[in-house]
Short mmCIF file of C-alpha atoms (C1' of nucleotides) in Angstrom, two decimals:
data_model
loop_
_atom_site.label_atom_id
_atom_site.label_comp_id
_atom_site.label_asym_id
_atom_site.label_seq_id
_atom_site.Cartn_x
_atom_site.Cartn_y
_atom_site.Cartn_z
CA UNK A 272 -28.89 61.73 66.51
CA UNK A 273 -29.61 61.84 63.18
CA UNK A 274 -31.51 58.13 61.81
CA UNK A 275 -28.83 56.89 59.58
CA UNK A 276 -26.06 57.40 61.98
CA UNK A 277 -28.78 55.38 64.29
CA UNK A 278 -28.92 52.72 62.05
CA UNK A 279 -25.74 52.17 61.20
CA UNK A 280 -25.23 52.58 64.74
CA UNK A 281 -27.43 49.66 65.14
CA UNK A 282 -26.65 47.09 62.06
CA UNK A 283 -23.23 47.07 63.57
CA UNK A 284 -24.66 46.33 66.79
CA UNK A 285 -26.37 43.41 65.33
CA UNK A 286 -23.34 42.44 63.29
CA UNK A 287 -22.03 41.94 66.76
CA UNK A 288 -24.75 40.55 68.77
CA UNK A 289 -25.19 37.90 66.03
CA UNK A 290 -21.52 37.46 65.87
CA UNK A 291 -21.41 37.42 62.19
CA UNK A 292 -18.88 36.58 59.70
CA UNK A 293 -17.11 37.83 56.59
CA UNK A 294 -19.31 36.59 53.94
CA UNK A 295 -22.66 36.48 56.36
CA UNK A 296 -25.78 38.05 54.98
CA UNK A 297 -27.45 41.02 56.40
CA UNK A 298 -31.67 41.28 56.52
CA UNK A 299 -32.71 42.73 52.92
CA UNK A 300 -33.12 46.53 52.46
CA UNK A 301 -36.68 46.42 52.42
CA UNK A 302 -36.80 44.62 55.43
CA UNK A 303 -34.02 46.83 57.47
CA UNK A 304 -36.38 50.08 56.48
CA UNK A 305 -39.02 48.09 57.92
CA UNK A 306 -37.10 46.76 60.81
CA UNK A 307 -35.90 50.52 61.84
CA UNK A 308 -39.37 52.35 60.37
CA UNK A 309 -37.67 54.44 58.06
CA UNK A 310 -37.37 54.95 54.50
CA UNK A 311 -35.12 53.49 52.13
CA UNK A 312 -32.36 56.90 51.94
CA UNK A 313 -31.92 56.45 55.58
CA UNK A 314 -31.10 52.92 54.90
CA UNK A 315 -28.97 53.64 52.28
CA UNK A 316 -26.57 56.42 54.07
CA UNK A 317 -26.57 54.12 56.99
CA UNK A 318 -25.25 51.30 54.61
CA UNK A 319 -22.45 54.11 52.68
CA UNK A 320 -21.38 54.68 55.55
CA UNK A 321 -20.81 51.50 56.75
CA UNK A 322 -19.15 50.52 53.33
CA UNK A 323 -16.82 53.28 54.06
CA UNK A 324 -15.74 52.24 56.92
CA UNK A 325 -14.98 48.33 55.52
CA UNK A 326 -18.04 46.69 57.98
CA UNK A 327 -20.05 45.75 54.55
CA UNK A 328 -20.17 45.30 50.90
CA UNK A 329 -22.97 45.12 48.99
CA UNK A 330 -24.24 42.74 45.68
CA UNK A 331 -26.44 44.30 43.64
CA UNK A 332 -28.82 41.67 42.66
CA UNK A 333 -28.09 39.47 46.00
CA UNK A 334 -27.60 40.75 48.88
CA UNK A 335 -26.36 42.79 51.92
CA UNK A 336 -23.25 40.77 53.14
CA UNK A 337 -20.44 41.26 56.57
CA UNK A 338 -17.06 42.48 55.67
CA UNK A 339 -13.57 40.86 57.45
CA UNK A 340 -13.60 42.49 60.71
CA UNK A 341 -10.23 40.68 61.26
CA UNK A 342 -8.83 41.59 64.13
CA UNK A 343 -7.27 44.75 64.22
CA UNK A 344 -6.51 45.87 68.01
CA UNK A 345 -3.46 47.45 67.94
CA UNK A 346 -3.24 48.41 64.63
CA UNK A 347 -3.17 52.18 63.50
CA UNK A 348 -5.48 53.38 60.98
CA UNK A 349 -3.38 55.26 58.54
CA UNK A 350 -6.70 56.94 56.77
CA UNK A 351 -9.13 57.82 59.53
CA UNK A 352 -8.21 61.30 60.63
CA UNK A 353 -8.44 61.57 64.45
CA UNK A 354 -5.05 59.26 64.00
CA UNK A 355 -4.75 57.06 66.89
CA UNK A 356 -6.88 58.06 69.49
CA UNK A 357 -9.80 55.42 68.01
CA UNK A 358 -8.12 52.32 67.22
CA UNK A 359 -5.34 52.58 70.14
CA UNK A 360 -5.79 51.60 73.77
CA UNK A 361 -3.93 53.52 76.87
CA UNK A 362 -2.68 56.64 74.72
CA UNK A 363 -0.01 58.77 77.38
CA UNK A 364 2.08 62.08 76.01
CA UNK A 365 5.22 63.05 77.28
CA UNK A 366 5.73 66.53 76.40
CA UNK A 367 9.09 67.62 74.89
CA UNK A 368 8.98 70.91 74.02
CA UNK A 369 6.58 74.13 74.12
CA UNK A 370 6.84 77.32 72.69
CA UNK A 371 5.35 80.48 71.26
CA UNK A 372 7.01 80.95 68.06
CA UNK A 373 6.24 84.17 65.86
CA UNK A 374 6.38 82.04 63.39
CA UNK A 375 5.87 78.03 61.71
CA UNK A 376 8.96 76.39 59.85
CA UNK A 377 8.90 77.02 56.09
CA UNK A 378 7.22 73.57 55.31
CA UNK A 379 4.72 74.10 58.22
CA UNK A 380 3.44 77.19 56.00
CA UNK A 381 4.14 75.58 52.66
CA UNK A 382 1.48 73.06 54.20
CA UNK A 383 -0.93 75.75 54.42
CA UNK A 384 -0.48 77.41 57.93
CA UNK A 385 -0.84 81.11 58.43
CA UNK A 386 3.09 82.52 58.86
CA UNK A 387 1.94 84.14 62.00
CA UNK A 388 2.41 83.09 65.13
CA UNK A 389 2.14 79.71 66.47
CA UNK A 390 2.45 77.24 69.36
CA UNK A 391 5.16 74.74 69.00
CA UNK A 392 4.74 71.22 71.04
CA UNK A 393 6.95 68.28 70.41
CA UNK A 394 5.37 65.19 72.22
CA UNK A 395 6.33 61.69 72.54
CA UNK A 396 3.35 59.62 72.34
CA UNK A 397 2.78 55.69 74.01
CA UNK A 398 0.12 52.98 73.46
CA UNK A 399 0.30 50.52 76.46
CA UNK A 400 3.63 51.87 77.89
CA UNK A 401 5.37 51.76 74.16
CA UNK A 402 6.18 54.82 72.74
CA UNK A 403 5.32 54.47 68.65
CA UNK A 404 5.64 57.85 67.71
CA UNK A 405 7.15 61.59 68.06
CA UNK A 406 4.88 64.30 67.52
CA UNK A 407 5.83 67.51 66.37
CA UNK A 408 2.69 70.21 65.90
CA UNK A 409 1.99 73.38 65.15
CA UNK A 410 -1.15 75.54 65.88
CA UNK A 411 -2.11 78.67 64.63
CA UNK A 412 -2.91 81.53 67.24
CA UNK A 413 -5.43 82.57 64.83
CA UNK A 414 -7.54 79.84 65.38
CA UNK A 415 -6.29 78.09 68.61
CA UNK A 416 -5.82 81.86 70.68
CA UNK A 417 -4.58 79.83 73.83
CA UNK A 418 -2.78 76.68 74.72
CA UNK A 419 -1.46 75.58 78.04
CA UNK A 420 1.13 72.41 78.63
CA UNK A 421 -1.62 70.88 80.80
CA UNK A 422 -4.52 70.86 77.50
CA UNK A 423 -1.24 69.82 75.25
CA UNK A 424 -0.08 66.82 77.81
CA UNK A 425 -3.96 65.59 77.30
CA UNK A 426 -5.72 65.34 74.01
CA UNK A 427 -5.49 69.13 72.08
CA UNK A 428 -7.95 67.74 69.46
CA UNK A 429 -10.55 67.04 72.46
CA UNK A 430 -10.15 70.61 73.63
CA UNK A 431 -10.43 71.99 70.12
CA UNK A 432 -13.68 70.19 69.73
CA UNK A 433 -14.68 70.29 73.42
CA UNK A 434 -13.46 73.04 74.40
CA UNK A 435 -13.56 75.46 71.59
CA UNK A 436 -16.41 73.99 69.75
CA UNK A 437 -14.44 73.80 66.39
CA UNK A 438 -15.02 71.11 64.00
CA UNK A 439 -11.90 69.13 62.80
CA UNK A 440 -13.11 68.25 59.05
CA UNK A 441 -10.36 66.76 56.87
CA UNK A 442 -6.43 66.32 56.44
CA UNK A 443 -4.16 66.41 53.65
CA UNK A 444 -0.84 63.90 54.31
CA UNK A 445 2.04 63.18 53.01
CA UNK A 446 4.10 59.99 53.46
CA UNK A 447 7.82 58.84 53.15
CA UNK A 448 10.10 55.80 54.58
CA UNK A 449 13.54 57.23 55.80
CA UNK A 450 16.30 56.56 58.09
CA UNK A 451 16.18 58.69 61.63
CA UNK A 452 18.99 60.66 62.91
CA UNK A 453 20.90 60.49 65.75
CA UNK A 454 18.31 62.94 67.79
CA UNK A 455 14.70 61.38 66.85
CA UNK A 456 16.13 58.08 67.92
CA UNK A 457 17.12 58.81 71.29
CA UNK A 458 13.66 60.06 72.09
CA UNK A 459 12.11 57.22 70.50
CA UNK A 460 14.60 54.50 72.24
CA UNK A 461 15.94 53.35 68.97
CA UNK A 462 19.38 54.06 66.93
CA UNK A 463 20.17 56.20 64.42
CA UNK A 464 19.92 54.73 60.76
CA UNK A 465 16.76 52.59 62.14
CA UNK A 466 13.74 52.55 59.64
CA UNK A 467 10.55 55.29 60.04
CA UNK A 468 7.65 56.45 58.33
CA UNK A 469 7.22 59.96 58.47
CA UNK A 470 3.75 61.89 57.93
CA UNK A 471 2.99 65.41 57.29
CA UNK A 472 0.05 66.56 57.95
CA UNK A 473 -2.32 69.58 57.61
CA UNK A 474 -5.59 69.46 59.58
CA UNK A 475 -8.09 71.82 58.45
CA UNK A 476 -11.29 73.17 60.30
CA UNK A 477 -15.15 73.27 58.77
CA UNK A 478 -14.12 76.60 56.68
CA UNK A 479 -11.36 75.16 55.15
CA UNK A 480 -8.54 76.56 57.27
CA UNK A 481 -5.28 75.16 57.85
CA UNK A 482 -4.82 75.15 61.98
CA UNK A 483 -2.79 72.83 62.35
CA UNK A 484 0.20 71.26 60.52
CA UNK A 485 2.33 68.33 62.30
CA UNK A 486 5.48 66.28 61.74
CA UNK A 487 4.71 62.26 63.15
CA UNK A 488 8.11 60.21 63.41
CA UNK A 489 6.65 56.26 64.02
CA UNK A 490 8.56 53.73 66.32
CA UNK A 491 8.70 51.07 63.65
CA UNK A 492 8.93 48.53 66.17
CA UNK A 493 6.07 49.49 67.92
CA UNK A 494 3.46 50.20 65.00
CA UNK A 495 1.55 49.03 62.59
CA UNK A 496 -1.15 50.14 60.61
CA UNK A 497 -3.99 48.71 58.70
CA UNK A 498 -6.82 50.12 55.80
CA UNK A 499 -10.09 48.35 54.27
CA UNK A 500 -10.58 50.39 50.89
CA UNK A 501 -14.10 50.67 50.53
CA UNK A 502 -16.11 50.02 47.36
CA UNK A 503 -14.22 52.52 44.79
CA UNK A 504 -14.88 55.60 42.67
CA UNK A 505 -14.93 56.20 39.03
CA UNK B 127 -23.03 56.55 31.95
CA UNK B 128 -24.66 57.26 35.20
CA UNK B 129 -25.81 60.81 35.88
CA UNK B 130 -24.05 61.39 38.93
CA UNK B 131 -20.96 59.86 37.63
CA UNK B 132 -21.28 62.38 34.46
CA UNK B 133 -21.86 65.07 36.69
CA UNK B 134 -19.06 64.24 39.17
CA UNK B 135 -16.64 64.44 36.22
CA UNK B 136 -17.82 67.39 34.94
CA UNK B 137 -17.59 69.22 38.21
CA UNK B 138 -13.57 68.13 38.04
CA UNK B 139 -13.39 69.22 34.65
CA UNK B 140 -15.37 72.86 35.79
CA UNK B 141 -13.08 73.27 38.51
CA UNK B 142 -9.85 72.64 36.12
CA UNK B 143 -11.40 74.84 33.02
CA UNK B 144 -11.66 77.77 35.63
CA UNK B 145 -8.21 76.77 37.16
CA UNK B 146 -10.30 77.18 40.71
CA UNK B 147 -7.87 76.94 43.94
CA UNK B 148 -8.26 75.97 47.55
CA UNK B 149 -11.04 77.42 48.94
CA UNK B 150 -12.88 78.91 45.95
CA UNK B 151 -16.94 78.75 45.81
CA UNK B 152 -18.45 75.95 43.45
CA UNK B 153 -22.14 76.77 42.55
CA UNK B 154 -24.92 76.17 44.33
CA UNK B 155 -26.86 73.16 44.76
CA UNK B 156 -30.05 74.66 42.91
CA UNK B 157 -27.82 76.03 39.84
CA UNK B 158 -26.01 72.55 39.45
CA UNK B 159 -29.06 71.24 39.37
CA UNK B 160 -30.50 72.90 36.86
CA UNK B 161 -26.54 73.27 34.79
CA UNK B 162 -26.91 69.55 34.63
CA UNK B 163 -30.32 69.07 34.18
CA UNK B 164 -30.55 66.64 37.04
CA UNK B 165 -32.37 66.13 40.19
CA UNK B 166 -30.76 66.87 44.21
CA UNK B 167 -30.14 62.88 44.77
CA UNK B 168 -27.92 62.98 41.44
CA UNK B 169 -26.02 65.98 42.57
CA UNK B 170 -25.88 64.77 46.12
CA UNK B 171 -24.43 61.25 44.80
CA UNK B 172 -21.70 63.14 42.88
CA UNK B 173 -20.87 65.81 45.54
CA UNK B 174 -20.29 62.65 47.88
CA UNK B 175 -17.72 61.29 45.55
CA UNK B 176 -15.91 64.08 44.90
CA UNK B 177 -16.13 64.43 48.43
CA UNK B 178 -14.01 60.90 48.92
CA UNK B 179 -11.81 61.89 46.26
CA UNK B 180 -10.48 64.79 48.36
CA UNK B 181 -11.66 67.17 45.44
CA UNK B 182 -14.05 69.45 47.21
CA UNK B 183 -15.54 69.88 50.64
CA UNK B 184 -19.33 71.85 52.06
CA UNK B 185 -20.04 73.61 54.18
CA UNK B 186 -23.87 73.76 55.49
CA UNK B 187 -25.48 77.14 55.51
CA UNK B 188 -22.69 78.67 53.09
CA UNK B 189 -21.64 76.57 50.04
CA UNK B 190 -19.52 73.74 48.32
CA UNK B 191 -15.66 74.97 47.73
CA UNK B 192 -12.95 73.35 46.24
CA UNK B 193 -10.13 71.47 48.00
CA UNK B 194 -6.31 71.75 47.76
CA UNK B 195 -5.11 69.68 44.64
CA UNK B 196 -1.24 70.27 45.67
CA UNK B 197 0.56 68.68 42.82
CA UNK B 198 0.65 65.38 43.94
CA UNK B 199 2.31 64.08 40.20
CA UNK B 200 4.98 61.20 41.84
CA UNK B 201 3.23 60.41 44.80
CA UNK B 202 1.39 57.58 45.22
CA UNK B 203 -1.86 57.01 46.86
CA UNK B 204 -2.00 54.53 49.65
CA UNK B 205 -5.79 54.19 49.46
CA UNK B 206 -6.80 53.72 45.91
CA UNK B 207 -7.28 50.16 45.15
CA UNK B 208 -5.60 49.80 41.92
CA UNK B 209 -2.55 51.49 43.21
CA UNK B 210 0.31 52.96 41.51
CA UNK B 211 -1.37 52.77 38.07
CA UNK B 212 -3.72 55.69 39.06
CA UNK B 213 -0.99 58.24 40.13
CA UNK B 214 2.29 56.97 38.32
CA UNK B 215 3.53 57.76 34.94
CA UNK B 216 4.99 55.31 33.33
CA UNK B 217 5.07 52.00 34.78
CA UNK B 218 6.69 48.79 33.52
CA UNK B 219 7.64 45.69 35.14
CA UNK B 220 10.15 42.86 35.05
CA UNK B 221 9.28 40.11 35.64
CA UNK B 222 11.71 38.05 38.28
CA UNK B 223 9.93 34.76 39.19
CA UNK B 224 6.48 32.98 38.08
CA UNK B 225 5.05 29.67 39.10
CA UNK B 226 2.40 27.64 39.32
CA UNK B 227 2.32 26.19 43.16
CA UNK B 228 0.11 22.96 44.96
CA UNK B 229 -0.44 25.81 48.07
CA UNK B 230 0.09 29.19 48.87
CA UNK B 231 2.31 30.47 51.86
CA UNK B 232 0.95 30.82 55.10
CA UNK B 233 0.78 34.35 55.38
CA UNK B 234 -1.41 34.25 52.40
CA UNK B 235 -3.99 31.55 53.42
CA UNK B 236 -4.03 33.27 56.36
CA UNK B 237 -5.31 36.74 54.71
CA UNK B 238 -7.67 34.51 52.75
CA UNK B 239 -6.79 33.05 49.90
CA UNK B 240 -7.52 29.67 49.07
CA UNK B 241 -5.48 26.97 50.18
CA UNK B 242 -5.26 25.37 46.62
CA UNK B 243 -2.88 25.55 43.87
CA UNK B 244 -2.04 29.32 43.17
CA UNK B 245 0.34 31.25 40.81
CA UNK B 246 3.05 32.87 42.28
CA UNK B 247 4.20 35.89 40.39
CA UNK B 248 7.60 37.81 41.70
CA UNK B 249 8.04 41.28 39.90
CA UNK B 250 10.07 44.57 40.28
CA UNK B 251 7.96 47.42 39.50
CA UNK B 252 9.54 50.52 37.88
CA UNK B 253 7.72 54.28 37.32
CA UNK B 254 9.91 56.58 34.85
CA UNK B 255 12.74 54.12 35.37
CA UNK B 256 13.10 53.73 38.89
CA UNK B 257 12.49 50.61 40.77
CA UNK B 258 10.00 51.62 43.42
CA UNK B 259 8.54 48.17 44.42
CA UNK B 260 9.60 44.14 45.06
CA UNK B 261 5.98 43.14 44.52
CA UNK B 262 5.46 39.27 45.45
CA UNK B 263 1.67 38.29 44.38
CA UNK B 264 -0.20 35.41 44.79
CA UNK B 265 -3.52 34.44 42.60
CA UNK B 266 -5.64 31.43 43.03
CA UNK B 267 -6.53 29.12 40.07
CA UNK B 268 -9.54 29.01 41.15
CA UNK B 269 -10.72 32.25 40.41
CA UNK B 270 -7.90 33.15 37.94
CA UNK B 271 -7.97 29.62 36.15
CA UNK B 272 -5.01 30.77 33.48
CA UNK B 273 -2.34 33.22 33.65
CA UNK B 274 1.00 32.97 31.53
CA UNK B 275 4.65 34.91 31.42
CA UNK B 276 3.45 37.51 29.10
CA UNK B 277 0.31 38.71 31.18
CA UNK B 278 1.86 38.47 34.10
CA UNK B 279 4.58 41.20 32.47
CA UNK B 280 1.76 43.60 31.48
CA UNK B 281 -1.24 44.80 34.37
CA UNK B 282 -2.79 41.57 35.27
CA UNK B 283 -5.46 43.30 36.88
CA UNK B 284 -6.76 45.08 33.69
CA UNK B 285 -6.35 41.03 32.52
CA UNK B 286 -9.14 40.35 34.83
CA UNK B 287 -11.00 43.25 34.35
CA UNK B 288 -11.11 43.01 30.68
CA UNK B 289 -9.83 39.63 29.87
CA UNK B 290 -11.83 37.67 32.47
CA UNK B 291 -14.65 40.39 33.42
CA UNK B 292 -14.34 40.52 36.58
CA UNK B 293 -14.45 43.26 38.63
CA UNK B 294 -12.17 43.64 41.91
CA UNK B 295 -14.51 45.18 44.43
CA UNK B 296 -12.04 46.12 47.27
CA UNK B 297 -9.05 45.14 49.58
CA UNK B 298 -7.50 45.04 53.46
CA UNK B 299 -4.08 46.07 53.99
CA UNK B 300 -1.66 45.81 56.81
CA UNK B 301 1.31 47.56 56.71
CA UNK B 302 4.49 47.78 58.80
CA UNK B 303 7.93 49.65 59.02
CA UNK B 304 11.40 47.39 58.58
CA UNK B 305 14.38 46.38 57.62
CA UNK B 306 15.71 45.21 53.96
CA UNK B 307 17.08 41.46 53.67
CA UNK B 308 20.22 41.17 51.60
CA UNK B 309 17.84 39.71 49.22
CA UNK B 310 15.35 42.43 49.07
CA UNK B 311 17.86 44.97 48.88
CA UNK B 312 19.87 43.63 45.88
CA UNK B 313 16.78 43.79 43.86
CA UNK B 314 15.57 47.08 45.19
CA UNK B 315 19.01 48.47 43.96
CA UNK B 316 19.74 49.40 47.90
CA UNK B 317 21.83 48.15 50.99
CA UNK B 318 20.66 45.23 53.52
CA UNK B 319 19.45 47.07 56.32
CA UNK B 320 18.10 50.11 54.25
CA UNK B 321 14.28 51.10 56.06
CA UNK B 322 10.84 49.78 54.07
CA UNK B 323 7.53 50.31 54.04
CA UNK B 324 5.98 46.15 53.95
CA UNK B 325 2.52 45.70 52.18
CA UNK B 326 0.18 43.04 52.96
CA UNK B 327 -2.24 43.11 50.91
CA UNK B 328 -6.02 40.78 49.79
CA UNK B 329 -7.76 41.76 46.84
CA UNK B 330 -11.46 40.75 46.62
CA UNK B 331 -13.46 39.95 43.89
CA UNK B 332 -17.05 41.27 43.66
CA UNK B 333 -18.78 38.03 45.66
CA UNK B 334 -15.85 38.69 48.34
CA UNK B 335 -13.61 35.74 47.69
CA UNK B 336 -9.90 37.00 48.20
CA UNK B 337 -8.20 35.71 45.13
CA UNK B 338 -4.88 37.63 45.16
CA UNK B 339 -2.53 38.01 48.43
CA UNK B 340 0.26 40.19 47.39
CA UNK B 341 3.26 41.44 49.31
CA UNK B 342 4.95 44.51 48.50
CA UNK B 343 8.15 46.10 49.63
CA UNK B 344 9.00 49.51 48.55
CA UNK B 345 12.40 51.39 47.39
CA UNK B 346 12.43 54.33 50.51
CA UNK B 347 14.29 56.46 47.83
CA UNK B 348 11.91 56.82 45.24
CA UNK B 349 8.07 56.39 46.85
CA UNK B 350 6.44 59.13 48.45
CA UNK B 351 2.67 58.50 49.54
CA UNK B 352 -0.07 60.95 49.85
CA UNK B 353 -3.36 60.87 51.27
CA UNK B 354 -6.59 63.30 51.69
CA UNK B 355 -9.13 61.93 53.99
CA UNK B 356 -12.67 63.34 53.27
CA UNK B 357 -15.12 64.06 55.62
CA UNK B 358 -15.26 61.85 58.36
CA UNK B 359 -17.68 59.44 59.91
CA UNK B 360 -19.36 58.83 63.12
"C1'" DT C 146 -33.99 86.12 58.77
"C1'" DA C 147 -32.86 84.83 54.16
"C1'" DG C 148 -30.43 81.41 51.86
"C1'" DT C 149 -27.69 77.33 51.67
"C1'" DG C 150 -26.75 72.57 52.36
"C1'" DG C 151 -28.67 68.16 55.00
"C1'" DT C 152 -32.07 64.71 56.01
"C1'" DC C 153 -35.81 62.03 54.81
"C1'" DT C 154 -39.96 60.20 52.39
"C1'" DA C 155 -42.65 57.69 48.79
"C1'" DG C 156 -42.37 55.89 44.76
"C1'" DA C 157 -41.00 54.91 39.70
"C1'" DC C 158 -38.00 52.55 37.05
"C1'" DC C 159 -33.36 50.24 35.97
"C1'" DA C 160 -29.67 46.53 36.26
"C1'" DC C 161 -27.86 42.72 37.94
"C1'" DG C 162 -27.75 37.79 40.15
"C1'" DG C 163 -29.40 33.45 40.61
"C1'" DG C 164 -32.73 29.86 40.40
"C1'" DC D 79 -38.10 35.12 35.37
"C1'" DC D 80 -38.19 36.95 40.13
"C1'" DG D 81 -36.04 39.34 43.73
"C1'" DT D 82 -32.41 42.16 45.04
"C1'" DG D 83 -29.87 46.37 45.21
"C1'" DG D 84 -29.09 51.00 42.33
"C1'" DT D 85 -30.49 55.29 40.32
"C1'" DC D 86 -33.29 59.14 40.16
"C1'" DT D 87 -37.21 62.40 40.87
"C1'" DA D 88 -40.07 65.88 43.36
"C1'" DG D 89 -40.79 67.78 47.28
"C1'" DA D 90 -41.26 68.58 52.53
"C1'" DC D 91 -38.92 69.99 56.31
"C1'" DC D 92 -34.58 70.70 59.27
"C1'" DA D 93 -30.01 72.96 60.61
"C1'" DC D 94 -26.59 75.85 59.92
"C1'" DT D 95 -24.07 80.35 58.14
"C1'" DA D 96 -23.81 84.82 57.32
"C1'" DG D 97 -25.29 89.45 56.54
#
DNA sequence: TAGTGGTCTAGACCACGGG
DNA sequence: CCGTGGTCTAGACCACTAG
C-alpha cells in the first residue's frame, strides 16, 4: 500500500475514533507528516484525496477542518463509479435476460462500444429486498471473451477485476428524468407513467476502451442519491 | 496566475488547436515540462485537474491521452458547483417570490443553515427560453446581510463572489425521483403528476458555514445531465 | 530492457487568516 | 506579525507498458 492511501486510510480512521464533527479541526500538516513519518507530498495526496471524496476541506492560513459526514446509508452515490456496490447494503440480482448478440444497439455503439459482438444481460437489481433499479448491459467479447449467468447473477465488475485482472478506470454518463412504459414498470413493481431517472453509461478500461455500455432504469421509490462536490477547479 | 493553472488551460487549449480526439497521445511529461518551462509538481498539479475535469486520462508506463469531449452543449453537469451557468447558454430568470423571513423551513435548518432570519428567493430558471428549473433558495442574513429584487433577478452568486468577496468553497446534495404538485407543474409549464428530478442542495462558504439551502425541481422535458467521473479513489 | 508515468523527499518561498 | 496551508523546484527511486 502505497503511504498516502495509508494515511488517508488512517486520518479517516481517526476522524472516526475521535468521533469528530463538521467543522472539527484536524492535527496541523507539519504535525500529521510527523505523526505518520513522512514528508509533506504524502500528506498532501492523502489530504486531495480526502477532499475529493467530501471527508475534509482545507483553510489556507488556518487549518485542516472535518467535512459533514451526514448520514448517508442508503443513499446512492450518483458520481463514484463502481455505482452501488459501496454505499448500498445487501445488493441481490435477478437476472432477466442473457444473450450473445453479434451485435450492441445503435446507442450502445454510439456510446463507444465496438459493433462486434456482445453479451446482453438485463438484471433487476435489490438493496435490502427492494428492487431500485433495472439493469441493462452490454459487454464487448473483445475484452470480456467469456461470461456465464452464474459470474452475471454475482458482481461482473468483481470478476472483471478479480477475475480477469482488468482495471475499471472511468465512465462517461448521461442523465434524463422520464416517464416508464408499460414493460420497465412491471419488472420494477411500479405503473406505467411513474417517474425514473435513466443513466447511460460507458465504462472504460486503463487503455481507454469502451467495454462496457449500460442502460440503469431507477425505482424512484426506492432510491436516492447523494454528492459532496469537492473543493472546485478553475 | 498559478503555473499549474496556466498550464492546465493551455493543455485544453493544445488539445482544441490540434482538434485531438478520444484516445490521442498528449506529450510527455519531460517535453511539457520543458514546453512550459515548469517543474514535474506543476505539471503533475495540472494533469490532476484536467484529470477531474474528465479532459484527459494516463496511463503509467505509456503516456497521457485525451478523453472523449462528446458534445455535451445542453447538458448540464450535476457535479459542478456553480451549476447550470457553466454548461448553459443563455440563462435568465424570473423572479416569482422574494422575502425576507424570522426562520427558515425545516428542511433547510436541517441541511444547515442558520436558524435566523433568511431571504427566501422563489425563481423559474430559463436556458435559450425554456423553463428548465423551479429553484426555491434560501440565504441567511447573516452571512448575506443585504440582498434586494434586482440581484436576486441577476446570478446572486457572482453577487457574492464579486459584490461581497466571498468565495463559495463547496456543497452536499441529495437528490430524489418524484412526482409534480399541481403547483410545481403550473410553473414548470407541465401536468401534476409529470416525473422530477428534486434537488436538495447547501452551499458553503469558505470557513464552512452553509449559508444558502436551495431546492430545485427540474422541467423532465428540457434537462439532460451528464457526468465523467475521473479516476477513482481508494 | 528502455522509457514513461508515479511516489516521495527536503526544502525554499508565497499567500492567506487571525490575533 | 506569526503560523498555517499552497506552490514549486530538483532530484532519487519505484512500477508499469510496450517493443
Amino acid at each position: 500500500m502505497k503511504k498516502y492511501q495509508f494515511v488517508a486510510q488512517s486520518i479517516t480512521k481517526y476522524i472516526q475514533d475521535n468521533n469528530l464533527k463538521h467543522g472539527d479541526k484536524l492535527p496541523k500538516m507539519t504535525e500529521l507528516m510527523a505523526m505518520f513519518k513522512v514528508g509533506k507530498s504524502a500528506v498532501l495526496q492523502a489530504l486531495s484525496l480526502l477532499d475529493q471524496q467530501g471527508v475534509i476541506y482545507k483553510i489556507q492560513g488556518s487549518g485542516i477542518f472535518v467535512r459533514n459526514s451526514s448520514n448517508l446509508t442508503g443513499y446512492m452515490s450518483l458520481v463514484q463509479n463502481s455505482g452501488f456496490t459501496q454505499t448500498l447494503p445487501d445488493v441481490t440480482s435477478k437476472l432477466i435476460r442473457f444473450d450473445l448478440l453479434q451485435e450492441p444497439p445503435l446507442w450502445a455503439h454510439k456510446r463507444g462500444l465496438p459493433d462486434s459482438a456482445c453479451y446482453e444481460a438485463v438484471r433487476l437489481r435489490s438493496t435490502a429486498g427492494k428492487i431500485f433499479v433495472l439493469e441493462t448491459s452490454y459487454f464487448t467479447q473483445s475484452e470480456i471473451p467469456f461470461l456465464s449467468k452464474e459470474i452475471v447473477k454475482g458482481s461482473i465488475f468483481a470478476y472483471i477485476r478479480n477475475g480477469l485482472n482488468k482495471e475499471i478506470r472511468f465512465s462517461d454518463k448521461l442523465m434524463k428524468i422520464r416517464k416508464l412504459n408499460l414493460q420497465e414498470a412491471k419488472l420494477l413493481g411500479l405503473k406505467e407513467g411513474d417517474p425514473t431517472l435513466e443513466v447511460r453509461e460507458a465504462f472504460y478500461l486503463s487503455q481507454g476502451q469502451v467495454f462496457d455500455a449500460s442502460k440503469l432504469v431507477y425505482n424512484y421509490q426506492n432510491t436516492e442519491f447523494f454528492d459532496q462536490s469537492p473543493d472546485e477547479l478553475v
